[in-house]
Amino acid sequence: MRWSRYFMPTLKEEPAEAEVVSHKLMLRAGMIRKLTAGIYTYLPAGWRSLQKISEIIRNEMNRYYAIELLMPAVQPGDLWKETGRWEAYGKELLRFRDRHDRDYCIGPTHEEVITDLIRREVSSYRQLPLNLYQIQTKFRDEIRPRFGLMRGREFIMKDAYSFDRDEAGAAQSYEWMHQAYVSIFRKLGLQFRAVEADTGAIGGSISHEFMVLADTGEDIIATCTHCDFAANLEKAEVTCAGEDCPECSLPPEKVLTPGMHTVPQVAEFLKVPERKVLKTLLYVADGMAVAALVRGDRELNEVKLKNLLGVQDLEMAGQEQVEKWTGAGMGFAGPVGLKVDKIVADLELRLETDWITGANADDAHLRHVDLRRDAQINEYNDLRSITREDPCPRCQGSIRMTKGIEVGHIFRLGTKYSQAMNAVYLDEHGTEKPMIMGCYGIGVSRVLAACIEQNHDENGIIFTPAVAPFEVSIIALNPKDEMVRKHSESLYHELCSLNMDVLLDDRDERPGFKFKDCDLVGSPLQIIVGAKGIKNGVLEVKERHSGQRHELPLQDFGQHFQEVRRKVREHFGLETG
């Protein structure tokens, strides 16, 4: 492609609307443009990268026995009502009615549609197993779309769905998809980690997220330094060994704490460590009044709480509810005499006593609280987020925290959808059984953003060769110079004949302008063609990721260039291709 004929409108300045690196750089590099909140047009360079990502996904999915199809984006509401997700999914599901007043939605995911298809077409064990996938545009009506392609409303996704006769077959399908995903992200040249994850709104029993490692990632990953344990913060369980402590010997004592609403304030005022002050967090959970207790120096994990309660909606209680349940204003709630439907406490609270809690009275707290003696705790469970100080739940080794960006998620669904929608088959004995399902997603457009978040510098994008819209950029320093133009054209055709994606910068612009643009758009390799170099019988090649420059002889240039290219691809863990 010749830059003078290409549509890649680059920007010198950082767009004010962009918050994260990938959003800024994709706008500046002319890869995307915003249409409206959370919805983007993919410009030619961005679309080239997405097509490359999609092709790698297709190749690996096909290799692991998945079959591509394409399902409608518009889905009838009746299917979602069958599974109970019409209301449960929340406001992210964009619902509308057609001219006949029938309910429809724009699909954020396709479990209902694929299950409806299979229940109509598959009736015998001989037709199983099946794994079907698509690469398609999805829509989720995010309340606050942000970060460009990282959290948009409209996005491109690969979603696959497996159907098996039994759990053994479902386990094999899951393992194949796990292997396919590992292969996909390796072939994309990304540093990633597969981690245990919560199943969320999709449901099921087992799931793994695939995280691209990046300092700018919004997800926290807990990994063990001794074994292969890895989980996101929502899923990572906390072990809590030890015996229940003896009862506190002192009775509860009410103390005045005027204006002390937070744990640090109370701890400083009463001259105690924050770990001895209990947090009493009040929630409305599917209409139920719930209190959750954790140590003052811990963070409650709301996903764990939601899973423990088995609820769909979990919201912090408002001021009116807090006053009704406690008889006090915000910041003075405690478990003693609390008027709620259920009180749950973190496991480690069993191991200590003599707590300081809110007194359910304005400007007051209680000393010497013993939970078993003074409060009505319905259940102790793992409710907090893991920390670096906690042991690995598998081997008791050390925990390390890293940041990541979720780009893929695989689920063992079981029979959640097949039972709800009566997707059954007849086994070899003629017995009707529900199909065992799995689902497997990759955010294709999110992968592009994550690649940039992982690979960039102050000058712009540093694409992996597998994702770059153009693997090689040829910079003709002065295209009006006949010698420069001739060598640039010859080199362009030679590299194109070797099946490389090449961008020839033949624009009549200053060299400095071209260099900045070329760094911005992130081609892994740059070839600088100038009159001085040609006279000296060399061309300069720059590696974008390292900045290293090579002077390669014009004679047999292609052979020498292939060696540099091989080293660059090797840096990203890729084979020469």
XYZ file of C-alpha atoms in Angstrom:
577
model
C 0.000 0.000 0.000
C 1.191 3.512 -0.852
C 0.629 6.048 1.886
C -0.173 8.769 -0.662
C -3.190 6.704 -1.805
C -4.171 5.337 1.615
C -6.721 6.638 4.129
C -4.845 6.856 7.433
C -5.431 10.340 8.894
C -2.850 10.708 11.685
C -3.037 13.331 14.429
C -0.150 15.241 16.020
C -1.931 16.095 19.267
C -3.463 13.760 21.840
C -7.275 13.775 21.569
C -8.892 15.284 24.661
C -11.585 12.584 24.729
C -9.106 9.694 25.125
C -8.251 8.380 28.594
C -6.063 5.319 28.021
C -3.016 4.705 25.849
C -4.687 2.450 23.289
C -7.544 4.891 22.746
C -5.159 7.838 22.286
C -2.856 5.992 19.921
C -5.572 4.396 17.777
C -7.119 7.817 17.251
C -3.750 9.437 16.543
C -2.629 6.611 14.235
C -5.778 6.912 12.129
C -7.132 3.458 13.082
C -10.530 4.428 14.516
C -12.903 7.364 14.704
C -15.733 7.879 17.179
C -19.293 7.930 15.850
C -21.025 8.297 19.226
C -20.439 7.187 22.807
C -18.865 3.715 22.806
C -19.326 3.210 19.039
C -16.437 3.528 16.570
C -15.753 3.332 12.870
C -12.757 1.130 12.080
C -10.627 2.956 9.538
C -8.622 0.904 6.990
C -5.506 0.412 9.151
C -7.573 -0.606 12.171
C -9.652 -2.959 10.052
C -6.511 -4.598 8.614
C -5.327 -5.401 12.143
C -8.738 -6.768 13.123
C -8.775 -8.983 10.029
C -5.355 -10.371 10.929
C -6.469 -11.121 14.473
C -9.644 -12.764 13.146
C -7.731 -14.936 10.703
C -5.440 -16.285 13.411
C -8.497 -17.023 15.543
C -10.210 -18.822 12.646
C -7.194 -20.963 11.876
C -6.810 -22.142 15.465
C -10.529 -22.658 16.079
C -10.757 -24.760 12.923
C -7.692 -26.741 14.003
C -9.457 -27.689 17.229
C -12.626 -28.994 15.535
C -14.783 -25.841 15.734
C -16.971 -24.912 12.750
C -17.748 -21.332 11.721
C -21.249 -19.986 11.140
C -22.936 -16.597 11.476
C -25.983 -15.890 13.645
C -28.297 -12.853 13.587
C -27.405 -9.832 15.689
C -31.111 -9.194 16.398
C -32.619 -11.773 18.749
C -36.246 -12.407 19.795
C -36.965 -11.618 23.428
C -38.906 -14.862 23.814
C -35.664 -16.874 23.757
C -34.184 -14.757 26.543
C -37.375 -15.128 28.549
C -37.043 -18.922 28.303
C -33.717 -18.814 30.122
C -34.753 -16.079 32.555
C -32.122 -13.652 31.289
C -34.531 -11.116 29.788
C -34.770 -9.366 33.159
C -31.696 -10.817 34.873
C -29.187 -9.523 32.312
C -29.832 -5.914 33.290
C -29.852 -2.647 31.378
C -26.810 -3.635 29.300
C -29.239 -5.633 27.136
C -30.540 -3.218 24.485
C -34.215 -4.093 24.139
C -36.708 -2.817 21.588
C -40.077 -3.686 20.054
C -40.790 -4.197 16.375
C -43.816 -2.885 14.469
C -45.832 -5.868 15.694
C -45.046 -4.956 19.322
C -42.847 -8.008 19.845
C -39.790 -7.911 22.113
C -36.329 -8.067 20.565
C -32.775 -7.273 21.625
C -29.402 -6.613 20.030
C -27.286 -9.600 20.991
C -24.485 -9.106 23.531
C -23.967 -12.878 23.432
C -25.644 -15.816 21.664
C -26.262 -18.684 24.112
C -30.029 -18.583 23.548
C -29.808 -18.367 19.759
C -27.324 -21.219 19.357
C -29.217 -23.428 21.818
C -32.447 -22.804 19.918
C -30.713 -23.776 16.664
C -29.255 -26.993 18.053
C -32.437 -28.138 19.796
C -34.211 -27.927 16.433
C -31.533 -29.739 14.441
C -29.867 -32.250 16.784
C -31.779 -35.169 18.300
C -29.351 -38.103 18.485
C -26.094 -38.855 20.269
C -24.675 -39.667 16.839
C -24.793 -35.940 15.955
C -22.648 -34.967 18.956
C -20.206 -33.498 19.824
C -20.516 -30.144 18.060
C -18.622 -26.880 18.443
C -19.861 -23.893 16.449
C -18.397 -20.381 16.428
C -18.825 -16.991 14.813
C -16.982 -13.672 14.576
C -19.592 -10.971 14.774
C -20.493 -7.497 16.020
C -22.094 -7.422 19.481
C -23.742 -4.686 21.505
C -23.861 -4.068 25.255
C -25.411 -0.838 26.428
C -22.692 0.105 28.925
C -23.759 2.846 31.325
C -20.387 4.579 30.977
C -18.557 3.475 27.833
C -14.904 4.436 28.205
C -11.393 3.707 27.069
C -12.132 3.417 23.349
C -12.282 -0.222 22.260
C -11.542 -1.432 25.790
C -15.063 -0.782 27.029
C -17.241 0.155 24.106
C -20.914 -0.518 23.519
C -20.466 -2.018 20.068
C -17.585 -4.466 19.638
C -16.379 -7.426 17.588
C -16.311 -10.793 19.294
C -15.549 -14.404 18.529
C -18.004 -16.614 20.416
C -18.092 -20.398 20.264
C -20.508 -22.925 21.774
C -19.905 -26.630 22.344
C -22.514 -29.356 22.760
C -21.559 -32.752 24.215
C -23.223 -35.947 25.348
C -21.704 -36.069 28.828
C -19.342 -34.383 31.253
C -16.323 -36.271 29.929
C -16.987 -34.970 26.424
C -17.608 -31.462 27.747
C -14.292 -31.584 29.625
C -12.517 -32.554 26.394
C -14.186 -29.712 24.465
C -13.172 -27.273 27.198
C -9.577 -28.496 27.132
C -9.407 -28.184 23.348
C -10.650 -24.607 23.552
C -8.140 -23.860 26.305
C -5.365 -25.156 24.029
C -6.751 -23.207 21.066
C -6.735 -19.981 23.078
C -3.170 -20.515 24.257
C -2.151 -21.060 20.631
C -4.098 -17.990 19.430
C -2.491 -15.566 21.865
C 0.959 -17.007 21.255
C 0.528 -16.569 17.505
C -0.559 -12.978 18.099
C 2.769 -12.387 19.846
C 1.186 -11.298 23.146
C 2.328 -11.871 26.709
C -0.692 -13.386 28.469
C -1.840 -15.565 31.335
C -4.828 -17.920 31.680
C -6.428 -17.432 35.111
C -9.315 -18.957 37.055
C -12.335 -16.674 36.886
C -15.869 -16.079 38.078
C -18.601 -17.244 35.696
C -20.682 -14.067 36.118
C -23.879 -13.514 34.128
C -23.035 -16.271 31.626
C -23.228 -18.932 34.327
C -21.717 -22.391 34.574
C -19.326 -24.127 36.934
C -15.777 -23.589 35.647
C -14.245 -20.721 33.731
C -10.878 -19.231 32.795
C -10.032 -15.746 31.630
C -7.165 -15.027 29.274
C -5.376 -11.876 30.357
C -2.931 -9.826 28.309
C -0.345 -8.605 30.815
C -0.026 -4.808 30.854
C 0.831 -2.196 33.472
C -2.235 -0.246 32.367
C -4.590 -3.229 32.832
C -7.724 -2.682 34.901
C -7.855 -6.270 36.236
C -5.678 -7.592 39.063
C -4.278 -11.110 38.720
C -3.074 -13.133 41.704
C -0.393 -15.676 40.797
C 1.764 -18.013 42.863
C 5.542 -17.788 42.707
C 5.853 -21.536 43.399
C 3.026 -23.305 41.531
C 0.802 -22.660 38.493
C -2.049 -21.082 40.472
C -3.429 -17.969 38.766
C -6.797 -16.290 39.318
C -8.353 -12.894 38.940
C -9.059 -10.935 42.102
C -12.772 -11.763 41.947
C -12.102 -15.498 41.954
C -8.932 -15.998 44.020
C -9.933 -17.795 47.190
C -8.373 -16.968 50.534
C -7.370 -19.815 52.838
C -8.038 -19.295 56.516
C -6.519 -21.940 58.779
C -6.807 -21.931 62.566
C -9.179 -22.640 65.435
C -12.006 -20.444 66.652
C -10.767 -18.019 69.306
C -12.062 -18.041 72.934
C -14.920 -15.720 73.841
C -14.003 -12.144 74.707
C -13.781 -11.712 78.472
C -15.061 -8.123 78.473
C -18.667 -7.021 77.815
C -19.457 -4.603 74.968
C -18.767 -0.977 75.858
C -20.274 1.974 74.045
C -17.833 4.830 73.357
C -18.445 8.207 71.756
C -16.738 8.756 68.390
C -18.062 12.124 67.218
C -17.796 12.556 63.458
C -15.697 9.392 63.040
C -17.233 7.691 59.963
C -14.294 5.753 58.507
C -12.077 2.920 59.751
C -8.876 5.044 59.739
C -10.641 7.807 61.700
C -12.000 5.403 64.324
C -8.719 3.501 64.650
C -6.719 6.695 65.183
C -9.258 8.136 67.622
C -9.372 4.978 69.771
C -5.631 4.269 69.395
C -6.058 0.774 67.919
C -4.809 -0.821 64.661
C -7.255 -0.745 61.719
C -7.391 -4.567 61.726
C -9.314 -4.436 65.039
C -12.103 -2.255 63.612
C -14.820 -4.166 61.769
C -16.354 -2.902 58.549
C -20.107 -3.470 58.456
C -21.157 -3.044 54.829
C -24.884 -2.856 54.102
C -26.442 -4.057 50.841
C -29.727 -4.640 49.106
C -29.443 -8.095 47.505
C -32.437 -8.975 45.281
C -34.580 -6.971 47.712
C -33.048 -8.582 50.823
C -31.290 -6.492 53.520
C -27.793 -7.909 54.005
C -24.780 -6.960 56.126
C -21.284 -8.199 55.252
C -18.456 -8.026 57.802
C -14.715 -7.849 57.077
C -11.691 -6.638 58.995
C -11.032 -2.918 58.736
C -7.794 -3.415 56.817
C -9.436 -5.742 54.258
C -11.477 -5.179 51.107
C -14.814 -6.922 50.667
C -15.037 -8.839 47.391
C -18.529 -8.095 46.093
C -18.405 -10.902 43.523
C -17.788 -13.438 46.301
C -20.625 -11.922 48.321
C -22.983 -12.051 45.358
C -22.101 -15.692 44.664
C -22.510 -16.643 48.340
C -25.970 -15.081 48.460
C -26.935 -16.489 45.038
C -28.413 -13.154 43.919
C -28.533 -11.279 40.627
C -28.548 -7.682 41.889
C -26.342 -6.355 44.679
C -26.356 -2.668 45.553
C -24.987 -0.668 48.460
C -27.753 0.496 50.773
C -28.753 4.136 50.538
C -28.977 6.602 53.389
C -32.689 5.996 54.007
C -32.176 2.230 54.231
C -29.123 2.594 56.486
C -31.089 4.791 58.904
C -33.985 2.307 58.897
C -31.776 -0.724 59.601
C -29.404 0.914 62.120
C -31.276 3.838 63.632
C -28.241 5.989 62.814
C -26.648 7.891 59.990
C -24.031 6.634 57.572
C -20.776 5.359 59.082
C -21.986 3.932 62.390
C -23.421 0.537 61.387
C -22.455 -2.533 63.399
C -23.639 -6.152 63.701
C -24.973 -5.905 67.286
C -28.738 -5.363 67.150
C -28.683 -4.706 63.400
C -32.135 -4.993 61.780
C -31.357 -6.830 58.536
C -32.417 -10.121 56.961
C -28.961 -11.681 56.923
C -25.487 -11.062 58.355
C -22.490 -12.801 56.774
C -18.893 -12.522 57.931
C -15.496 -13.243 56.468
C -13.884 -16.499 57.623
C -10.942 -14.891 59.388
C -13.274 -13.132 61.822
C -13.731 -16.496 63.578
C -10.059 -16.467 64.577
C -10.172 -13.240 66.624
C -12.434 -11.370 68.982
C -12.542 -8.106 70.975
C -13.648 -6.092 67.930
C -14.590 -2.450 67.592
C -17.782 -1.994 65.592
C -20.344 0.665 64.853
C -22.918 1.004 67.661
C -25.936 1.628 65.390
C -26.156 5.030 67.032
C -24.893 8.392 65.808
C -21.341 9.287 66.818
C -20.801 6.019 68.705
C -18.962 2.703 68.436
C -18.759 -0.445 70.548
C -15.600 -1.884 72.099
C -15.037 -5.530 73.104
C -17.538 -7.028 70.628
C -17.536 -10.836 70.370
C -19.393 -11.836 67.203
C -20.564 -15.251 68.402
C -21.777 -13.832 71.708
C -23.127 -10.432 70.705
C -24.318 -10.737 67.099
C -26.452 -13.063 64.988
C -24.063 -14.193 62.235
C -25.853 -16.355 59.663
C -22.719 -17.601 57.896
C -18.940 -17.328 57.804
C -17.379 -17.587 54.365
C -14.536 -16.343 52.155
C -15.645 -12.785 51.438
C -12.512 -10.707 51.015
C -9.999 -10.080 48.257
C -6.677 -11.887 48.416
C -3.532 -9.882 49.255
C 0.214 -10.340 48.770
C 0.465 -11.356 52.416
C -1.919 -14.312 51.979
C -0.542 -17.770 51.157
C -1.303 -19.457 47.841
C -4.559 -21.432 48.239
C -2.998 -24.366 46.381
C 0.511 -24.767 47.785
C 0.840 -22.118 50.533
C 3.518 -20.369 48.437
C 3.872 -16.600 47.978
C 1.309 -14.532 46.066
C 2.300 -11.989 43.415
C -0.041 -9.359 41.980
C 0.097 -8.311 38.332
C -2.203 -6.300 36.079
C -3.958 -7.642 33.036
C -6.586 -6.952 30.396
C -9.225 -9.604 29.827
C -9.343 -10.572 26.150
C -10.845 -14.070 26.308
C -13.115 -16.097 28.569
C -14.070 -19.781 28.436
C -16.903 -21.399 30.435
C -18.117 -24.865 31.333
C -21.847 -24.116 31.156
C -23.174 -27.573 31.985
C -26.923 -27.813 31.393
C -27.936 -24.276 32.415
C -29.220 -23.390 28.939
C -30.013 -26.827 27.562
C -32.357 -27.603 30.459
C -34.010 -24.186 30.367
C -34.597 -24.514 26.606
C -35.122 -28.293 26.421
C -32.102 -28.946 24.192
C -32.022 -32.730 24.545
C -30.836 -35.774 22.616
C -31.545 -39.496 22.683
C -28.636 -41.623 23.875
C -27.786 -45.115 22.544
C -30.497 -46.596 24.796
C -33.172 -44.188 23.600
C -33.086 -42.183 26.832
C -33.605 -38.423 26.581
C -30.764 -36.392 28.088
C -29.828 -32.696 28.169
C -26.806 -31.640 26.145
C -23.750 -30.500 28.119
C -22.641 -27.068 26.927
C -19.611 -24.803 26.969
C -19.062 -21.301 25.623
C -15.849 -19.568 24.622
C -15.384 -15.880 23.812
C -12.598 -13.647 22.526
C -13.016 -9.882 22.273
C -11.465 -9.343 18.847
C -11.539 -5.548 18.973
C -10.431 -5.644 22.619
C -7.417 -7.765 21.617
C -6.305 -4.938 19.321
C -6.552 -2.408 22.153
C -4.787 -4.761 24.591
C -1.942 -5.311 22.123
C -1.328 -1.558 22.061
C -1.619 -1.247 25.847
C 1.108 -3.891 26.140
C 3.301 -2.581 23.302
C 3.878 1.159 23.032
C 6.290 3.933 23.960
C 6.274 7.738 24.061
C 6.463 7.835 20.241
C 3.490 5.610 19.473
C 2.436 2.017 18.874
C 4.873 -0.913 18.773
C 2.833 -3.587 17.013
C 3.665 -7.261 17.108
C 4.282 -8.458 13.530
C 1.160 -10.638 13.661
C -1.163 -7.714 14.489
C 0.467 -4.803 12.651
C -1.591 -3.473 9.734
C 1.759 -3.250 7.932
C 4.724 -5.312 9.056
C 7.175 -3.128 7.111
C 7.178 0.602 6.423
C 9.444 1.891 3.637
C 10.248 5.567 4.131
C 11.269 7.258 0.882
C 13.037 10.332 2.258
C 12.722 12.317 -0.970
C 10.389 10.617 -3.460
C 11.112 13.344 -6.020
C 14.696 12.075 -6.246
C 14.710 9.604 -9.135
C 17.222 7.286 -7.457
C 15.272 7.252 -4.166
C 11.989 6.695 -5.980
C 13.416 3.859 -8.097
C 14.968 1.974 -5.154
C 11.857 2.487 -2.977
C 9.593 1.093 -5.703
C 11.884 -1.853 -6.394
C 12.119 -2.713 -2.697
C 8.354 -2.335 -2.266
C 7.622 -4.831 -5.036
C 10.300 -7.261 -3.815
C 8.927 -7.402 -0.269
C 5.323 -7.621 -1.451
C 6.322 -10.601 -3.594
C 7.541 -12.271 -0.374
C 3.995 -11.956 1.078
C 4.902 -9.171 3.479
C 2.420 -6.417 4.285
C 4.303 -3.291 3.204
C 3.458 0.404 3.492
C 5.437 2.672 1.165
C 5.585 6.226 2.505
C 5.839 8.036 -0.802
C 4.366 11.300 0.485
C 6.052 14.574 -0.339
C 6.696 15.501 3.296
C 9.706 16.404 5.433
C 11.751 13.386 6.682
C 11.139 14.309 10.336
C 7.385 14.332 9.744
C 7.559 10.900 8.110
C 9.716 9.436 10.891
C 7.227 10.575 13.563
C 4.259 9.225 11.613
C 6.012 5.922 11.025
C 6.820 5.492 14.725
C 3.239 6.420 15.592
C 1.569 3.774 13.412
C 3.844 1.078 14.801
C 5.166 -1.041 11.921
C 7.660 -3.485 13.494
C 10.281 -2.748 10.816
C 11.182 0.495 9.060
C 13.380 0.765 5.974
C 14.802 4.232 5.310
C 15.626 4.892 1.665
C 17.754 8.009 1.164
C 20.098 9.301 -1.529
C 23.134 9.270 0.779
C 22.625 5.647 1.791
C 22.101 4.541 -1.802
C 25.338 6.217 -2.862
C 27.095 4.330 -0.051
C 25.483 1.072 -1.136
C 23.387 0.606 2.033
C 19.846 0.987 3.337
C 19.055 1.663 6.986
C 16.631 -0.668 8.801
C 15.132 0.237 12.180
C 13.542 -2.187 14.643
C 10.564 -0.358 16.122
C 10.486 -2.243 19.448
C 14.164 -1.722 20.341
C 15.106 1.286 18.254
C 18.125 -0.673 17.000
C 19.336 0.360 13.543
C 21.099 -1.757 10.949
C 22.904 -0.690 7.792
C 22.255 -3.458 5.284
C 24.020 -3.683 1.898
C 21.946 -3.035 -1.195
C 23.395 -6.171 -2.741
C 21.375 -9.149 -1.513
C 19.366 -6.759 0.677
C 16.375 -9.108 0.844
C 18.463 -11.911 2.333
C 19.959 -9.661 5.030
C 16.581 -8.086 5.754
C 14.977 -11.494 6.307
C 17.527 -12.178 9.066
C 16.602 -8.932 10.868
C 12.933 -9.755 10.385
C 13.466 -13.201 11.867
C 15.018 -11.701 15.007
C 12.127 -9.244 15.424
C 9.554 -12.001 15.097
C 11.555 -14.113 17.539
C 11.416 -11.249 20.056
C 7.612 -11.488 19.999
C 7.673 -15.285 20.206
C 6.651 -15.736 16.567
C 7.882 -18.038 13.861
C 9.204 -16.449 10.686
C 6.322 -16.345 8.260
